[in-house]
PDB file of C-alpha atoms and ligand atoms in Angstrom:
ATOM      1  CA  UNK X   1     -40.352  16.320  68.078  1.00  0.00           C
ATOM      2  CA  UNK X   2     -37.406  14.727  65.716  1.00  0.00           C
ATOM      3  CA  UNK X   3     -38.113  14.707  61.942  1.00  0.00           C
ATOM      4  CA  UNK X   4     -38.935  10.844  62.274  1.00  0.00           C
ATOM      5  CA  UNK X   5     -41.152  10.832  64.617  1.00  0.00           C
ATOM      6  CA  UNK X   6     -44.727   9.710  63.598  1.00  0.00           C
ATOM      7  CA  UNK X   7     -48.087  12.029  64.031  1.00  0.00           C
ATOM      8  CA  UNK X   8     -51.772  10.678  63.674  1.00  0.00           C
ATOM      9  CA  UNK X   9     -53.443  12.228  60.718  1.00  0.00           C
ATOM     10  CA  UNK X  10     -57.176  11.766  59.475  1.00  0.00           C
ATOM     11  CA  UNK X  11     -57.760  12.705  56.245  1.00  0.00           C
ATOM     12  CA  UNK X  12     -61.225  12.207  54.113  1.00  0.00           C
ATOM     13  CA  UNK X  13     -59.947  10.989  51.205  1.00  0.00           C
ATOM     14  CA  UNK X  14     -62.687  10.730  47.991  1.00  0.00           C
ATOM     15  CA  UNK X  15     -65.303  10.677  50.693  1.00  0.00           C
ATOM     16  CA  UNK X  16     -63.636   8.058  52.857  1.00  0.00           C
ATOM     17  CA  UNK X  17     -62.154   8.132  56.374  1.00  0.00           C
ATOM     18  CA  UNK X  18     -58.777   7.757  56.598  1.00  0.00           C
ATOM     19  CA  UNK X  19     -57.236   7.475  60.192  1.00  0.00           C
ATOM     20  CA  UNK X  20     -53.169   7.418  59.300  1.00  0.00           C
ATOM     21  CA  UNK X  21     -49.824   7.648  60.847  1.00  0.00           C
ATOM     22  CA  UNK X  22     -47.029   9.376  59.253  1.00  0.00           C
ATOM     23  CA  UNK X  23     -43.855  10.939  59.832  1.00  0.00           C
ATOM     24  CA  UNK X  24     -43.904  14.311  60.012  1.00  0.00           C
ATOM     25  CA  UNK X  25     -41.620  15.231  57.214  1.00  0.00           C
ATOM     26  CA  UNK X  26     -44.069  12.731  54.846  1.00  0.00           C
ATOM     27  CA  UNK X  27     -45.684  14.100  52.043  1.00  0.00           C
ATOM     28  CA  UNK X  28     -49.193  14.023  51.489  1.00  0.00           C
ATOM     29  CA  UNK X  29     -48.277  12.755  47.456  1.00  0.00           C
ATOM     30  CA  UNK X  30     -45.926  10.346  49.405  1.00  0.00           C
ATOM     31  CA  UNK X  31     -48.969   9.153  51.672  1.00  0.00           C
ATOM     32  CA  UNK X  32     -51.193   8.666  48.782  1.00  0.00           C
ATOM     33  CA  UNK X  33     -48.721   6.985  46.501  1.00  0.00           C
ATOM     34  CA  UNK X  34     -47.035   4.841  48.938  1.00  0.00           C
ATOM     35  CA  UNK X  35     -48.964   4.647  52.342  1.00  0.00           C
ATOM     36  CA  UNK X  36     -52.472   4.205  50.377  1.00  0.00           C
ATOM     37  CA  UNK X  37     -51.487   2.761  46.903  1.00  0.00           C
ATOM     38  CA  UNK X  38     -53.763   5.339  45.391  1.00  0.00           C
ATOM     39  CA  UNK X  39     -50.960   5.949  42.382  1.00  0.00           C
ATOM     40  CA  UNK X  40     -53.099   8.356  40.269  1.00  0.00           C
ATOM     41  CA  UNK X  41     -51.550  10.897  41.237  1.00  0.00           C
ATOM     42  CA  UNK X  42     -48.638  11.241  39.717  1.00  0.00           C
ATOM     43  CA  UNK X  43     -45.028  12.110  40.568  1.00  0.00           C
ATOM     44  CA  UNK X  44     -42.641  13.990  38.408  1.00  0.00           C
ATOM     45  CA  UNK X  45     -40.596  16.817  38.964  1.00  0.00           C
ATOM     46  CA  UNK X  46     -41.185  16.703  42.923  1.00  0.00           C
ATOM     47  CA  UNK X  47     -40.520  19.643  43.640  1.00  0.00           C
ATOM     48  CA  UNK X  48     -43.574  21.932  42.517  1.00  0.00           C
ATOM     49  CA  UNK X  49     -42.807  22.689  38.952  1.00  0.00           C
ATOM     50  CA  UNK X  50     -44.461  20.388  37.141  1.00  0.00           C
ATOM     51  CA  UNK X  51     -48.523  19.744  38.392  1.00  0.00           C
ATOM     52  CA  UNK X  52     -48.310  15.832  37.998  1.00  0.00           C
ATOM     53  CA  UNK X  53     -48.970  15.740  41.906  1.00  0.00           C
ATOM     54  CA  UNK X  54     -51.892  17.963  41.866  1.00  0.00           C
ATOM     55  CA  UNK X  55     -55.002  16.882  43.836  1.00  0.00           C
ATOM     56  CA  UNK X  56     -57.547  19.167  45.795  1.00  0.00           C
ATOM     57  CA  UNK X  57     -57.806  19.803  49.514  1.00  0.00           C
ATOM     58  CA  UNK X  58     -61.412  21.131  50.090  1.00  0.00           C
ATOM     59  CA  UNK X  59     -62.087  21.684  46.565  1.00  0.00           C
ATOM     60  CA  UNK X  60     -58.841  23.853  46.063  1.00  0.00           C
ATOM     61  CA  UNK X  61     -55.585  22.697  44.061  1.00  0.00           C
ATOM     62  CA  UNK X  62     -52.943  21.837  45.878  1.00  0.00           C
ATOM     63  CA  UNK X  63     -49.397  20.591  44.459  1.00  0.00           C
ATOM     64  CA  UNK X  64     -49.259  17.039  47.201  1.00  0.00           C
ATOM     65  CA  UNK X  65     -45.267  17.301  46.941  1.00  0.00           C
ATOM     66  CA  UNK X  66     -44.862  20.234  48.256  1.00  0.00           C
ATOM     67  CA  UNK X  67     -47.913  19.484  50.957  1.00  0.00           C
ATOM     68  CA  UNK X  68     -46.984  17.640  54.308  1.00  0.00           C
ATOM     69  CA  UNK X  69     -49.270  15.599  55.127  1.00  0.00           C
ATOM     70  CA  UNK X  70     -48.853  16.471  58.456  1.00  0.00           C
ATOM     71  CA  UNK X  71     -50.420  20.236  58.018  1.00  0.00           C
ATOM     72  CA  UNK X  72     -53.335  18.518  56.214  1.00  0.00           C
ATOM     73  CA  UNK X  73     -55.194  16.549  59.319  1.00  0.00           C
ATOM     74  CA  UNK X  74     -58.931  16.690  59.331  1.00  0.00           C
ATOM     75  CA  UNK X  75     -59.108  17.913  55.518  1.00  0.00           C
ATOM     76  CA  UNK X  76     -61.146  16.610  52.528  1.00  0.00           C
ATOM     77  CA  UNK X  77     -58.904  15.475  49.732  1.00  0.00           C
ATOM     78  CA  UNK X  78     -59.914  14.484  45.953  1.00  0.00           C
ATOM     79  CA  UNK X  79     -57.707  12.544  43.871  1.00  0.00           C
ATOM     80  CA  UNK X  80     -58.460  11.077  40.490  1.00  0.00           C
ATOM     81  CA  UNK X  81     -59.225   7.809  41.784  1.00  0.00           C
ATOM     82  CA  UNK X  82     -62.708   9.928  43.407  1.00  0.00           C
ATOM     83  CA  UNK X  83     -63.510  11.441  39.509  1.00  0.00           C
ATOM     84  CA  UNK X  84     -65.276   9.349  37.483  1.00  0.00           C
ATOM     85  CA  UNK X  85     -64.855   5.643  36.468  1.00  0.00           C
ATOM     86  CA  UNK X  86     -64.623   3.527  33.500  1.00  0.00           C
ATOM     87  CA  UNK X  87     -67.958   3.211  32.556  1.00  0.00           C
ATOM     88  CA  UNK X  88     -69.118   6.642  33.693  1.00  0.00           C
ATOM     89  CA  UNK X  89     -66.241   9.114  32.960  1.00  0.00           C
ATOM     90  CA  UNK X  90     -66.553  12.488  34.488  1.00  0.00           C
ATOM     91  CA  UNK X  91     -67.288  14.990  31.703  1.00  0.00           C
ATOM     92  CA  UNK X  92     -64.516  16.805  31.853  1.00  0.00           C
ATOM     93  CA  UNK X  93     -62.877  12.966  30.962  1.00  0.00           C
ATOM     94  CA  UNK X  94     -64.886  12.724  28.347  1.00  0.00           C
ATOM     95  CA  UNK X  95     -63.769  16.027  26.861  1.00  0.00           C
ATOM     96  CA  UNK X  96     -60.100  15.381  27.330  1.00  0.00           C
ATOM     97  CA  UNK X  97     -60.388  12.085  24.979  1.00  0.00           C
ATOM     98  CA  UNK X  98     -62.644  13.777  23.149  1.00  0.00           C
ATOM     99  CA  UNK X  99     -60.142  16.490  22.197  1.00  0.00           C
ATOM    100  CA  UNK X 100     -57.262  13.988  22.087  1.00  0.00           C
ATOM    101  CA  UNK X 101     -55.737  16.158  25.187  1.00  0.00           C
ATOM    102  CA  UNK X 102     -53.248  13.297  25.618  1.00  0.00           C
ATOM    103  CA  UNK X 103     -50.551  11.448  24.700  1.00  0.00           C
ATOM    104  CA  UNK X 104     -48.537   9.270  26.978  1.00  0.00           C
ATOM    105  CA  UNK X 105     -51.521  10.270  30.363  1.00  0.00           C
ATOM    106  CA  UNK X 106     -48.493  10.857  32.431  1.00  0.00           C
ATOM    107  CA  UNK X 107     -49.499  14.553  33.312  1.00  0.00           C
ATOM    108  CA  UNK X 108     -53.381  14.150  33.139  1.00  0.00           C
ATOM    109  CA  UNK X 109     -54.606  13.349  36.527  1.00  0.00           C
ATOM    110  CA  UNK X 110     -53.506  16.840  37.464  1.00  0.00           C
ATOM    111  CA  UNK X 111     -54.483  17.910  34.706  1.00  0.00           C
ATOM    112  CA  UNK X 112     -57.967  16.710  35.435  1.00  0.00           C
ATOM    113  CA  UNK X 113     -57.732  17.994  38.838  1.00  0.00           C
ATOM    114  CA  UNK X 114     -56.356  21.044  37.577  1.00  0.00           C
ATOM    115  CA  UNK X 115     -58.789  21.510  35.245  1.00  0.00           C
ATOM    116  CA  UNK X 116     -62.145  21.074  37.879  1.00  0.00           C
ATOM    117  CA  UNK X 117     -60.583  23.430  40.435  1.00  0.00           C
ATOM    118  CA  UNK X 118     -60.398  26.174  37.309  1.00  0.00           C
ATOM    119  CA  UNK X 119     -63.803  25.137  36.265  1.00  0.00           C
ATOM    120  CA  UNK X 120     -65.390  26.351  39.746  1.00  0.00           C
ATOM    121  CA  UNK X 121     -63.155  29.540  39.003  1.00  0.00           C
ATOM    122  CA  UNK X 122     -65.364  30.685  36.179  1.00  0.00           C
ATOM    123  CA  UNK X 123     -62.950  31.183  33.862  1.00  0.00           C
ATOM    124  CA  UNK X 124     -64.013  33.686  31.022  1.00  0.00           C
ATOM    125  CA  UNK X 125     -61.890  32.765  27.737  1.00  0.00           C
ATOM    126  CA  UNK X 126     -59.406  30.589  26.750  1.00  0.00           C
ATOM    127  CA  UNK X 127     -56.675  32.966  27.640  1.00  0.00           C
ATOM    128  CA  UNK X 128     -58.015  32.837  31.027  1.00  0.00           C
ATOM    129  CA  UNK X 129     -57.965  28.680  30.669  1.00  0.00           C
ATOM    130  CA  UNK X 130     -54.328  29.094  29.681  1.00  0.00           C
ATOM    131  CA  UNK X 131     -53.372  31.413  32.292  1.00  0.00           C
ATOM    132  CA  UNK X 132     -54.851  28.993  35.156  1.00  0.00           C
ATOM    133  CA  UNK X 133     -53.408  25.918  33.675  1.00  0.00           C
ATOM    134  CA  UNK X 134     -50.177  27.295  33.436  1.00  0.00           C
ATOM    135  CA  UNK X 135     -49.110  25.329  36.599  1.00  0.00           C
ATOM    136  CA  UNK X 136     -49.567  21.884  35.301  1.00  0.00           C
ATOM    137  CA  UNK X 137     -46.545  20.957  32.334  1.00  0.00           C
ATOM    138  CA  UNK X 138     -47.420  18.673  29.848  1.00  0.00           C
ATOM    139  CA  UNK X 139     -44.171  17.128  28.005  1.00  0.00           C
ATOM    140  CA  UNK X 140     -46.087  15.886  25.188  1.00  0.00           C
ATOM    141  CA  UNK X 141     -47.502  19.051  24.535  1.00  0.00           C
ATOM    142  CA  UNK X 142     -51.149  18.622  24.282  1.00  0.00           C
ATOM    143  CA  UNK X 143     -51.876  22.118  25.902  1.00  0.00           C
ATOM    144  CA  UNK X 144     -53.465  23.399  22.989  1.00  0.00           C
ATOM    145  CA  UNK X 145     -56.273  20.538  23.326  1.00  0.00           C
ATOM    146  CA  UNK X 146     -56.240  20.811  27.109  1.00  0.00           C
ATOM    147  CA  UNK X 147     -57.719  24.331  27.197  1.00  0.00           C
ATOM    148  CA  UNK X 148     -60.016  23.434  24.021  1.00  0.00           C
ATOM    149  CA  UNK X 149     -61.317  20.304  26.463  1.00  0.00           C
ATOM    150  CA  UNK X 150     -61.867  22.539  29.389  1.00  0.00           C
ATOM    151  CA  UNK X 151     -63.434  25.527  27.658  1.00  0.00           C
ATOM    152  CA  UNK X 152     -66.043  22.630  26.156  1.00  0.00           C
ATOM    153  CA  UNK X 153     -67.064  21.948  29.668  1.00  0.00           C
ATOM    154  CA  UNK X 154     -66.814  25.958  30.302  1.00  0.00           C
ATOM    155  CA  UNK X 155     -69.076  26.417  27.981  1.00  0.00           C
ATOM    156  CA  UNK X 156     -67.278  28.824  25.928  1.00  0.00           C
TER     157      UNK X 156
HETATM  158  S1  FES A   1     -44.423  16.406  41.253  1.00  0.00           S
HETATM  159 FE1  FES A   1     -45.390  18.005  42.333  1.00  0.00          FE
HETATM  160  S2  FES A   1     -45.218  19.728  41.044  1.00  0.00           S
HETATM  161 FE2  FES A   1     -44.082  18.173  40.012  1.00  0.00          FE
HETATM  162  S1  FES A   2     -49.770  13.566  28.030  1.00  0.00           S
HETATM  163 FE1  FES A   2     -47.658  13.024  28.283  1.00  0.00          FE
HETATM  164  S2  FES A   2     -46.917  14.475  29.706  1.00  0.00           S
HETATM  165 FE2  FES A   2     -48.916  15.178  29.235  1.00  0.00          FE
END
C-alpha cells in the first residue's frame, strides 16, 4: 500500500457513527479538524509536546497528532464538542471558569479532556493532579487554577 492510498475507517465519534475514508498517513487530529470540522480540538505544537490535541479513545487520553487515524478503526472517540454545552456545562466546565483556569482557551479542550481521563484515575492530592496534567502546556500559565478546578471536582 503507498502512503496515499486511502483506507475505510469507522470511528464512533461523541456517540455517533462515523463511516470515513482517509489516507493512511492522516491523523486522527487531522480527520477531526479538517475531514469533520469538529475544530475543538486544538492544534499546536503537533508533534506531542504540547496536549492541545488531546481527546479520548475509549475513555483513555490520547495525543490525536501523534494518532493515525488509520490504527484507530472501530474505536469510540470523545472530543470536546461531546462534553457539555452552553447551557448545561459539564462540571468540570463549570469549575474551570469558576477558578478562572483560563486565559486565551487555546489549551483548554485538552485540558478538559485531560482533566476527565485523570478524574477516572482517582487522583489522591494535588501533587498527584499536577503530576497527571503535566502533559498538557498551558502558555498562559493558568496551571495553578487548573489543578485547583480539577481537585474541586476530585473532591479534595
Ligand atoms: S498538538 Fe498534539 S501534543 Fe501538541
Ligand atoms: S489558556 Fe491560553 S494557552 Fe492555556
Amino acid at each position: 500500500m503507498s502512503p496515499g492510498s486511502s483506507i475505510h475507517v469507522s470511528l464512533k465519534i461523541n456517540g455517533r457513527d462515523h463511516e470515513i475514508s482517509v489516507p493512511g498517513c492522516e491523523t486522527l487530529l487531522d480527520v477531526l479538524r479538517d475531514g469533520l470540522g469538529m475544530t475543538g480540538t486544538k492544534k499546536g505544537c503537533d508533534m506531542g509536546a504540547c496536549g492541545a490535541c488531546t481527546v479520548l479513545a475509549d475513555g483513555r487520553r490520547i495525543k490525536s497528532c501523534l494518532a493515525l487515524a488509520a490504527s484507530y478503526d472501530g474505536r469510540s472517540i470523545t472530543t470536546i464538542e461531546g462534553i457539555g454545552t452552553l447551557d448545561n456545562l459539564h462540571r468540570l466546565q463549570a469549575a474551570f471558569i469558576r477558578h478562572d483556569a483560563l486565559q486565551c482557551g487555546y489549551c483548554t479542550p485538552g485540558q478538559i479532556l485531560s482533566g476527565l481521563a485523570l478524574l477516572d484515575e482517582k487522583p489522591r492530592d494535588l501533587a498527584a493532579i499536577r503530576e497527571g496534567m503535566s502533559g498538557n502546556l498551558c502558555r498562559c500559565g493558568a496551571h495553578p487554577n487548573i489543578v485547583v478546578a480539577i481537585a474541586e471536582v476530585a473532591g479534595l
